Short mmCIF file of C-alpha atoms in Angstrom, two decimals:
data_model
loop_
_atom_site.label_atom_id
_atom_site.label_comp_id
_atom_site.label_asym_id
_atom_site.label_seq_id
_atom_site.Cartn_x
_atom_site.Cartn_y
_atom_site.Cartn_z
CA MET A 1 -11.77 -20.04 7.77
CA ALA A 2 -11.92 -18.13 10.90
CA ALA A 3 -10.21 -14.96 9.71
CA VAL A 4 -9.01 -13.29 6.45
CA LEU A 5 -5.89 -11.05 6.19
CA PHE A 6 -5.77 -8.54 3.65
CA ASP A 7 -2.80 -6.58 2.11
CA PHE A 8 -3.34 -2.76 1.71
CA SER A 9 -1.90 -1.29 -1.44
CA GLY A 10 -2.99 -2.93 -4.61
CA THR A 11 -5.40 -5.30 -2.73
CA LEU A 12 -7.99 -3.06 -0.79
CA PHE A 13 -6.72 0.21 -1.95
CA ARG A 14 -4.99 1.59 -4.91
CA ILE A 15 -2.77 4.79 -4.92
CA GLU A 16 -3.58 7.77 -7.47
CA SER A 17 -1.75 8.12 -10.52
CA THR A 18 1.66 9.73 -10.77
CA ASP A 19 -0.06 12.53 -12.68
CA SER A 20 -2.53 13.19 -9.96
CA TRP A 21 -0.15 12.91 -7.14
CA LEU A 22 2.20 15.46 -8.78
CA ARG A 23 -0.63 17.71 -9.81
CA ALA A 24 -2.22 17.95 -6.32
CA VAL A 25 1.24 18.90 -4.70
CA LEU A 26 1.83 21.62 -7.14
CA ALA A 27 -1.59 22.97 -6.93
CA ASP A 28 -1.35 22.99 -3.02
CA ARG A 29 1.90 24.90 -3.15
CA GLY A 30 0.39 27.38 -5.73
CA LEU A 31 3.04 26.30 -8.50
CA ALA A 32 1.90 26.24 -12.13
CA LEU A 33 4.03 24.60 -14.79
CA PRO A 34 3.46 24.52 -18.55
CA GLU A 35 1.82 21.22 -19.47
CA PRO A 36 4.91 19.68 -21.50
CA GLU A 37 6.96 20.67 -18.37
CA PHE A 38 4.54 18.94 -16.09
CA GLY A 39 4.40 15.88 -18.15
CA GLY A 40 8.11 15.41 -18.34
CA TYR A 41 8.32 15.72 -14.54
CA ALA A 42 5.50 13.22 -14.10
CA ARG A 43 7.08 10.74 -16.49
CA ALA A 44 10.40 11.00 -14.79
CA LEU A 45 9.01 10.52 -11.28
CA GLU A 46 7.15 7.50 -12.52
CA SER A 47 10.23 5.94 -14.19
CA ALA A 48 12.07 6.61 -10.94
CA GLY A 49 9.62 4.85 -8.82
CA ALA A 50 9.03 7.63 -6.47
CA LEU A 51 5.32 7.19 -5.76
CA PRO A 52 4.85 4.68 -2.88
CA GLY A 53 2.24 2.08 -4.04
CA GLY A 54 2.96 2.91 -7.64
CA ALA A 55 5.31 1.54 -10.22
CA SER A 56 8.62 0.15 -9.15
CA PRO A 57 11.96 1.93 -10.09
CA GLU A 58 13.12 1.12 -13.51
CA ARG A 59 16.64 1.54 -12.36
CA LEU A 60 17.40 1.59 -8.64
CA PRO A 61 20.48 3.81 -7.79
CA ALA A 62 23.32 1.81 -6.18
CA ASP A 63 23.37 4.28 -3.25
CA LEU A 64 19.75 3.42 -2.44
CA ALA A 65 19.95 -0.36 -2.89
CA ALA A 66 20.47 -1.17 0.85
CA VAL A 67 17.73 0.91 2.30
CA TRP A 68 15.18 -0.17 -0.56
CA GLU A 69 15.47 -3.60 0.53
CA ILE A 70 14.47 -2.80 4.13
CA ARG A 71 12.43 0.31 3.50
CA ASP A 72 9.35 -1.13 5.13
CA ARG A 73 11.04 -1.75 8.59
CA SER A 74 10.71 1.75 9.76
CA ALA A 75 9.17 5.20 9.18
CA GLU A 76 12.52 6.81 8.63
CA LEU A 77 13.73 4.05 6.11
CA HIS A 78 10.64 4.24 4.00
CA ARG A 79 10.83 8.11 3.78
CA ALA A 80 14.46 7.95 2.90
CA ALA A 81 13.84 5.27 0.19
CA TYR A 82 11.20 7.09 -1.65
CA THR A 83 12.28 10.64 -1.21
CA GLY A 84 15.64 9.52 -2.43
CA LEU A 85 14.05 8.06 -5.57
CA ALA A 86 12.14 11.48 -6.00
CA ARG A 87 15.36 13.22 -5.77
CA GLN A 88 16.76 11.31 -8.87
CA VAL A 89 14.43 13.97 -10.79
CA PRO A 90 15.43 17.54 -10.51
CA LEU A 91 12.28 19.27 -9.47
CA PRO A 92 11.84 22.89 -9.59
CA ASP A 93 11.35 23.51 -5.91
CA GLU A 94 13.50 21.71 -3.24
CA ALA A 95 10.44 21.57 -1.01
CA LEU A 96 8.37 19.36 -3.42
CA TYR A 97 10.38 16.12 -2.46
CA ASP A 98 9.02 16.33 1.11
CA ALA A 99 5.61 17.55 -0.08
CA LEU A 100 5.14 14.54 -2.46
CA TYR A 101 5.87 12.02 0.08
CA GLU A 102 3.42 13.86 2.59
CA ARG A 103 0.86 13.66 -0.10
CA HIS A 104 0.83 9.90 -0.60
CA MET A 105 -0.07 9.48 3.14
CA THR A 106 -3.21 11.24 2.91
CA PRO A 107 -6.58 9.60 2.40
CA ALA A 108 -7.27 11.80 -0.85
CA ALA A 109 -4.37 9.89 -2.46
CA TRP A 110 -6.04 6.62 -2.02
CA ALA A 111 -9.35 5.08 -3.42
CA PRO A 112 -10.76 1.66 -2.28
CA TYR A 113 -11.42 -0.97 -4.81
CA ALA A 114 -15.24 -0.87 -5.83
CA ASP A 115 -16.05 -4.20 -3.89
CA ALA A 116 -13.88 -3.75 -0.78
CA VAL A 117 -16.74 -2.46 1.37
CA GLU A 118 -19.07 -5.04 0.04
CA VAL A 119 -16.50 -8.05 0.82
CA LEU A 120 -15.41 -6.75 4.21
CA GLY A 121 -18.92 -6.15 5.17
CA SER A 122 -20.10 -9.59 4.28
CA LEU A 123 -17.17 -11.15 6.17
CA ARG A 124 -18.28 -9.23 9.10
CA GLU A 125 -21.84 -10.55 8.82
CA ARG A 126 -20.50 -13.94 8.71
CA GLY A 127 -18.47 -13.47 11.92
CA ILE A 128 -15.02 -13.87 10.01
CA ARG A 129 -12.49 -11.49 11.77
CA VAL A 130 -10.40 -9.24 9.40
CA GLY A 131 -6.85 -8.06 9.56
CA VAL A 132 -4.72 -5.78 7.33
CA VAL A 133 -1.19 -6.77 7.00
CA SER A 134 1.03 -4.31 4.97
CA ASN A 135 4.55 -3.30 4.16
CA ILE A 136 4.52 0.34 4.90
CA GLY A 137 6.31 3.04 6.67
CA TRP A 138 3.32 5.04 7.97
CA ASP A 139 -0.09 4.80 9.80
CA LEU A 140 -2.79 3.84 7.17
CA ARG A 141 -5.62 3.63 9.74
CA PRO A 142 -6.68 7.26 8.84
CA VAL A 143 -7.07 6.10 5.24
CA PHE A 144 -9.59 3.27 6.35
CA ARG A 145 -11.30 5.73 8.54
CA ALA A 146 -11.87 8.37 5.82
CA HIS A 147 -13.13 5.76 3.35
CA GLY A 148 -15.39 4.01 5.82
CA LEU A 149 -13.69 0.73 5.96
CA ASP A 150 -12.19 0.88 9.30
CA PRO A 151 -15.32 -0.73 11.18
CA TYR A 152 -14.85 -3.88 9.20
CA VAL A 153 -11.11 -4.30 10.34
CA ASP A 154 -10.31 -6.01 13.66
CA ALA A 155 -6.41 -5.59 13.66
CA TYR A 156 -3.85 -3.53 11.81
CA VAL A 157 -0.27 -5.17 11.54
CA LEU A 158 1.95 -2.69 9.82
CA SER A 159 5.54 -3.56 9.07
CA TYR A 160 7.09 -0.29 10.53
CA GLU A 161 5.50 -0.89 13.88
CA HIS A 162 7.13 -4.25 14.18
CA GLY A 163 10.44 -3.70 12.39
CA ILE A 164 9.51 -6.99 10.44
CA GLN A 165 8.41 -6.73 6.74
CA LYS A 166 6.69 -9.33 4.55
CA PRO A 167 7.47 -12.03 3.22
CA ASP A 168 8.89 -12.79 6.84
CA PRO A 169 6.34 -15.34 8.38
CA ARG A 170 6.77 -13.58 11.91
CA LEU A 171 4.53 -10.63 10.60
CA PHE A 172 1.73 -12.91 9.65
CA LYS A 173 2.07 -14.81 12.95
CA VAL A 174 1.49 -11.47 14.72
CA ALA A 175 -1.63 -10.93 12.59
CA CYS A 176 -3.03 -14.34 13.34
CA ASP A 177 -2.44 -13.87 17.05
CA ALA A 178 -3.94 -10.60 17.14
CA LEU A 179 -7.23 -12.08 15.64
CA GLY A 180 -6.85 -15.25 17.92
CA ALA A 181 -6.88 -17.50 14.95
CA VAL A 182 -4.35 -20.31 14.04
CA PRO A 183 -2.71 -20.06 10.68
CA GLN A 184 -4.32 -23.08 9.27
CA ASP A 185 -7.81 -21.40 9.78
CA VAL A 186 -6.55 -17.99 8.06
CA LEU A 187 -6.70 -16.92 4.30
CA MET A 188 -4.06 -14.19 3.37
CA VAL A 189 -5.29 -12.04 0.33
CA GLY A 190 -2.73 -9.92 -1.55
CA ASP A 191 -1.07 -8.95 -4.76
CA ASP A 192 2.46 -9.81 -4.37
CA ARG A 193 3.28 -13.39 -4.89
CA HIS A 194 6.59 -13.05 -3.06
CA ALA A 195 5.67 -10.59 -0.17
CA ASP A 196 2.11 -11.91 0.56
CA GLY A 197 3.03 -15.67 -0.45
CA GLY A 198 5.33 -15.51 2.93
CA ALA A 199 1.95 -16.43 4.64
CA ALA A 200 1.97 -19.95 3.21
CA GLU A 201 5.12 -20.68 5.15
CA LEU A 202 3.20 -20.14 8.34
CA GLY A 203 0.32 -22.28 7.08
CA CYS A 204 -2.11 -19.76 5.96
CA ALA A 205 -4.18 -20.38 2.64
CA VAL A 206 -3.23 -17.48 0.13
CA HIS A 207 -5.21 -15.94 -2.47
CA PHE A 208 -3.75 -13.40 -4.91
CA VAL A 209 -5.65 -10.51 -6.72
CA ASP A 210 -4.28 -8.55 -9.76
CA HIS A 211 -2.85 -5.02 -9.07
CA LEU A 212 -4.71 -2.94 -11.35
CA PRO A 213 -6.29 0.52 -11.50
CA VAL A 214 -9.58 0.68 -9.69
CA SER A 215 -11.66 1.07 -12.94
CA ARG A 216 -10.28 -2.25 -14.16
CA ARG A 217 -10.87 -4.30 -11.14
CA PRO A 218 -14.52 -3.83 -10.26
CA ASP A 219 -14.83 -7.40 -8.46
CA GLY A 220 -11.53 -8.80 -7.88
CA LEU A 221 -12.13 -9.30 -4.36
CA ARG A 222 -15.38 -11.15 -4.47
CA PRO A 223 -13.72 -14.60 -4.98
CA VAL A 224 -12.86 -14.40 -1.31
CA LEU A 225 -16.23 -14.94 -0.15
CA ASP A 226 -16.34 -18.28 -1.96
CA LEU A 227 -12.86 -19.20 -0.59
CA ILE A 228 -13.78 -18.92 3.18
CA GLY A 229 -16.28 -21.76 3.07
#
């Protein structure tokens, strides 16, 4: 293999829990809620699928269905989709909806999987180029810089910057071109068989990892080193 493409959320990084997400925003705004009330809001937001990178909505409101399908094509659509889901929950302060969305874009909201630095560093040592291909509505580069992974990434291909979202093979083609590699010499690593599996249509090899909490997947990326040959 000449290059490896990685998905972001659920592959190299994991978003914080809904409890942590809500608690951080409330603390930042100086709001204190009784624990039973806090727990109710956290459970409702989880059920609504309001945390990007977290659980999918248990029930997608009809008025959000159209934007949900194309949410990763622009920053505006992404924000509208997720703040719309959050608004299904009647929070005690109107400003919390935007504050929650802003929180999920901060490096503090994300943790790299334990073996991410090891695997990316090993690929760099072997001369294998690395790209990140993500369905996302915001610039994730600061997350990589804050956690020390940016030096190992040669190219970022983000759906909202191109108006194309996975599984469209055109997004993977942009990534391959950015790395100067033909698809047949590229491995795509992701956690979503539908979205990340679109790379196979272009001719890339594909490997899937489990979308699990960081504590439950300490070495899920290491098989990549055996696959690159």
